[in-house]
Amino acid sequence: MSVENMVAIGSDHAGLDFKLIIRDQLIRLGFQFIDAGVPEGTERIDYPIVAAEVSQLIQNGSAHYGVLVCGTGIGMSMAANRFRNVRAANCSNEAMARLARAHNDANILTLGQRLLGPDLALSILEVFLSTPFEGGRHQGRLSLFN
Ligand code: RB5
């Protein structure tokens, strides 16, 4: 299995239910996952800790994409975007997921479990994972980042 098919996933306590359905969906879609998860029995975990774990898996090449879930997706995206070469996008609909990949080459999707229904979250995930980066003028813009 190539790294291209490897997705690092993680959530805080407010995103745990979505993380579990995302795990199942990744398997159905033919992806593998690394779960940067909360150890069994952990009641609460602060989202920056999990965002850092998943971001480092992207940085070191262990995973091609990441998915991070918290209550809103906002904290996870803020924390992940502190890491060089991580481009995390908080998406609340399929159009955002498509454009985050096509124009921004986002490599981490963040989702808000308190704001989205599970069907919409899985649909956003599928669009994110199946949309290629368009490159071209968008690549030039990304190269201005760091
Ligand atoms: C946890 O209560 C909540 O603040 C967190 O999951 C997230 O929504 C932060 O952005």
CSV table of C-alpha atoms and ligand atoms in Angstrom, one decimal:
chain,number,residue,atom,x,y,z
A,1,MET,CA,0.0,0.0,0.0
A,2,SER,CA,1.5,3.3,-1.0
A,3,VAL,CA,1.7,6.4,1.2
A,4,GLU,CA,-0.7,8.0,-1.3
A,5,ASN,CA,-3.4,5.9,0.3
A,6,MET,CA,-2.5,6.5,3.9
A,7,VAL,CA,-4.6,8.9,5.9
A,8,ALA,CA,-3.7,10.1,9.4
A,9,ILE,CA,-6.8,10.7,11.5
A,10,GLY,CA,-7.4,12.1,14.9
A,11,SER,CA,-10.0,13.9,17.0
A,12,ASP,CA,-10.5,15.4,20.4
A,13,HIS,CA,-13.3,14.3,22.7
A,14,ALA,CA,-15.8,16.5,20.7
A,15,GLY,CA,-15.0,14.8,17.5
A,16,LEU,CA,-14.7,11.2,18.5
A,17,ASP,CA,-18.0,9.9,17.0
A,18,PHE,CA,-17.0,11.3,13.6
A,19,LYS,CA,-13.6,9.8,13.8
A,20,LEU,CA,-15.0,6.4,14.2
A,21,ILE,CA,-17.4,6.6,11.2
A,22,ILE,CA,-14.6,8.2,9.2
A,23,ARG,CA,-12.3,5.2,9.9
A,24,ASP,CA,-15.0,2.9,8.5
A,25,GLN,CA,-15.5,5.1,5.5
A,26,LEU,CA,-11.8,5.2,4.7
A,27,ILE,CA,-11.7,1.4,4.6
A,28,ARG,CA,-14.8,1.3,2.3
A,29,LEU,CA,-13.1,3.8,0.0
A,30,GLY,CA,-9.9,1.7,-0.2
A,31,PHE,CA,-7.7,3.9,2.1
A,32,GLN,CA,-5.6,2.9,5.0
A,33,PHE,CA,-5.4,5.0,8.2
A,34,ILE,CA,-3.1,5.8,11.0
A,35,ASP,CA,-5.1,6.7,14.1
A,36,ALA,CA,-3.4,9.4,16.1
A,37,GLY,CA,-6.1,8.8,18.5
A,38,VAL,CA,-7.0,9.2,22.1
A,39,PRO,CA,-6.0,6.1,24.1
A,40,GLU,CA,-9.0,4.0,25.2
A,41,GLY,CA,-10.6,5.4,28.3
A,42,THR,CA,-9.3,9.0,27.8
A,43,GLU,CA,-12.2,11.3,28.5
A,44,ARG,CA,-10.8,14.6,27.2
A,45,ILE,CA,-7.9,15.6,25.0
A,46,ASP,CA,-6.9,19.0,23.9
A,47,TYR,CA,-7.1,19.4,20.2
A,48,PRO,CA,-3.7,21.0,19.6
A,49,ILE,CA,-2.0,17.8,20.9
A,50,VAL,CA,-3.8,15.6,18.3
A,51,ALA,CA,-3.4,18.2,15.5
A,52,ALA,CA,0.3,18.1,16.1
A,53,GLU,CA,0.5,14.3,15.9
A,54,VAL,CA,-1.4,14.2,12.6
A,55,SER,CA,0.6,17.2,11.2
A,56,GLN,CA,3.9,15.5,12.0
A,57,LEU,CA,2.7,12.3,10.2
A,58,ILE,CA,2.1,14.5,7.1
A,59,GLN,CA,5.4,16.3,7.5
A,60,ASN,CA,7.5,13.1,7.9
A,61,GLY,CA,5.8,11.4,4.9
A,62,SER,CA,4.0,8.7,6.8
A,63,ALA,CA,0.6,9.8,5.5
A,64,HIS,CA,-0.5,11.7,2.4
A,65,TYR,CA,-3.6,13.2,3.9
A,66,GLY,CA,-4.9,13.9,7.3
A,67,VAL,CA,-8.4,14.3,8.8
A,68,LEU,CA,-9.0,16.0,12.1
A,69,VAL,CA,-12.3,16.4,13.9
A,70,CYS,CA,-13.1,18.7,16.8
A,71,GLY,CA,-16.3,20.4,17.8
A,72,THR,CA,-16.2,23.0,15.1
A,73,GLY,CA,-13.1,22.0,13.0
A,74,ILE,CA,-11.7,25.5,13.7
A,75,GLY,CA,-9.3,24.8,16.5
A,76,MET,CA,-7.9,21.8,14.6
A,77,SER,CA,-7.3,23.8,11.5
A,78,MET,CA,-5.6,26.6,13.4
A,79,ALA,CA,-3.3,24.2,15.3
A,80,ALA,CA,-2.4,22.1,12.2
A,81,ASN,CA,-1.6,25.1,10.1
A,82,ARG,CA,1.2,26.0,12.5
A,83,PHE,CA,3.2,23.2,10.9
A,84,ARG,CA,5.3,23.9,7.8
A,85,ASN,CA,4.0,22.2,4.6
A,86,VAL,CA,0.6,21.5,6.3
A,87,ARG,CA,-2.4,23.0,4.5
A,88,ALA,CA,-5.4,22.3,6.6
A,89,ALA,CA,-8.9,23.3,5.4
A,90,ASN,CA,-12.0,23.4,7.6
A,91,CYS,CA,-14.8,22.5,5.3
A,92,SER,CA,-18.5,22.6,5.9
A,93,ASN,CA,-19.7,21.6,2.5
A,94,GLU,CA,-18.6,19.6,-0.6
A,95,ALA,CA,-17.8,22.8,-2.6
A,96,MET,CA,-15.3,23.9,0.0
A,97,ALA,CA,-13.7,20.4,0.0
A,98,ARG,CA,-13.4,20.4,-3.8
A,99,LEU,CA,-11.8,23.8,-3.9
A,100,ALA,CA,-9.5,23.2,-0.9
A,101,ARG,CA,-8.0,20.3,-2.9
A,102,ALA,CA,-8.2,21.7,-6.5
A,103,HIS,CA,-6.9,25.2,-5.7
A,104,ASN,CA,-5.1,25.0,-2.3
A,105,ASP,CA,-3.8,21.5,-2.4
A,106,ALA,CA,-5.0,21.0,1.1
A,107,ASN,CA,-3.5,18.0,2.8
A,108,ILE,CA,-5.6,18.0,6.0
A,109,LEU,CA,-9.4,18.2,6.1
A,110,THR,CA,-10.8,19.4,9.4
A,111,LEU,CA,-14.5,18.8,10.3
A,112,GLY,CA,-16.8,20.1,13.1
A,113,GLN,CA,-18.8,17.4,14.6
A,114,ARG,CA,-21.0,19.9,16.4
A,115,LEU,CA,-21.9,21.7,13.2
A,116,LEU,CA,-22.3,18.9,10.6
A,117,GLY,CA,-24.5,15.8,10.3
A,118,PRO,CA,-22.6,12.5,9.7
A,119,ASP,CA,-23.8,12.0,6.2
A,120,LEU,CA,-22.6,15.4,5.1
A,121,ALA,CA,-19.3,14.9,6.9
A,122,LEU,CA,-18.7,11.6,5.0
A,123,SER,CA,-19.7,13.3,1.7
A,124,ILE,CA,-17.2,16.1,2.3
A,125,LEU,CA,-14.5,13.5,3.1
A,126,GLU,CA,-15.2,11.6,-0.1
A,127,VAL,CA,-15.0,14.8,-2.2
A,128,PHE,CA,-11.8,15.9,-0.5
A,129,LEU,CA,-10.1,12.5,-1.1
A,130,SER,CA,-11.1,12.2,-4.7
A,131,THR,CA,-10.3,15.7,-6.0
A,132,PRO,CA,-6.9,16.3,-7.5
A,133,PHE,CA,-4.9,19.5,-7.2
A,134,GLU,CA,-5.1,21.6,-10.4
A,135,GLY,CA,-1.5,22.9,-10.2
A,136,GLY,CA,-0.7,25.7,-12.7
A,137,ARG,CA,-1.4,29.2,-11.3
A,138,HIS,CA,-2.4,27.7,-8.0
A,139,GLN,CA,1.0,26.1,-7.5
A,140,GLY,CA,2.7,29.5,-7.9
A,141,ARG,CA,0.6,30.8,-5.1
A,142,LEU,CA,1.4,27.9,-2.8
A,143,SER,CA,5.1,28.5,-3.4
A,144,LEU,CA,4.7,32.0,-1.8
A,145,PHE,CA,3.6,30.5,1.5
A,146,ASN,CA,6.8,29.9,3.4
B,1,RB5,C1,-14.0,21.4,22.7
B,1,RB5,O1,-15.0,21.6,23.7
B,1,RB5,C2,-14.0,22.3,21.6
B,1,RB5,O2,-13.7,23.6,22.0
B,1,RB5,C3,-13.1,21.9,20.5
B,1,RB5,O3,-13.5,20.6,20.1
B,1,RB5,C4,-13.1,22.7,19.2
B,1,RB5,O4,-14.4,22.9,18.7
B,1,RB5,C5,-12.2,23.8,19.1
B,1,RB5,O5,-12.1,24.4,18.0
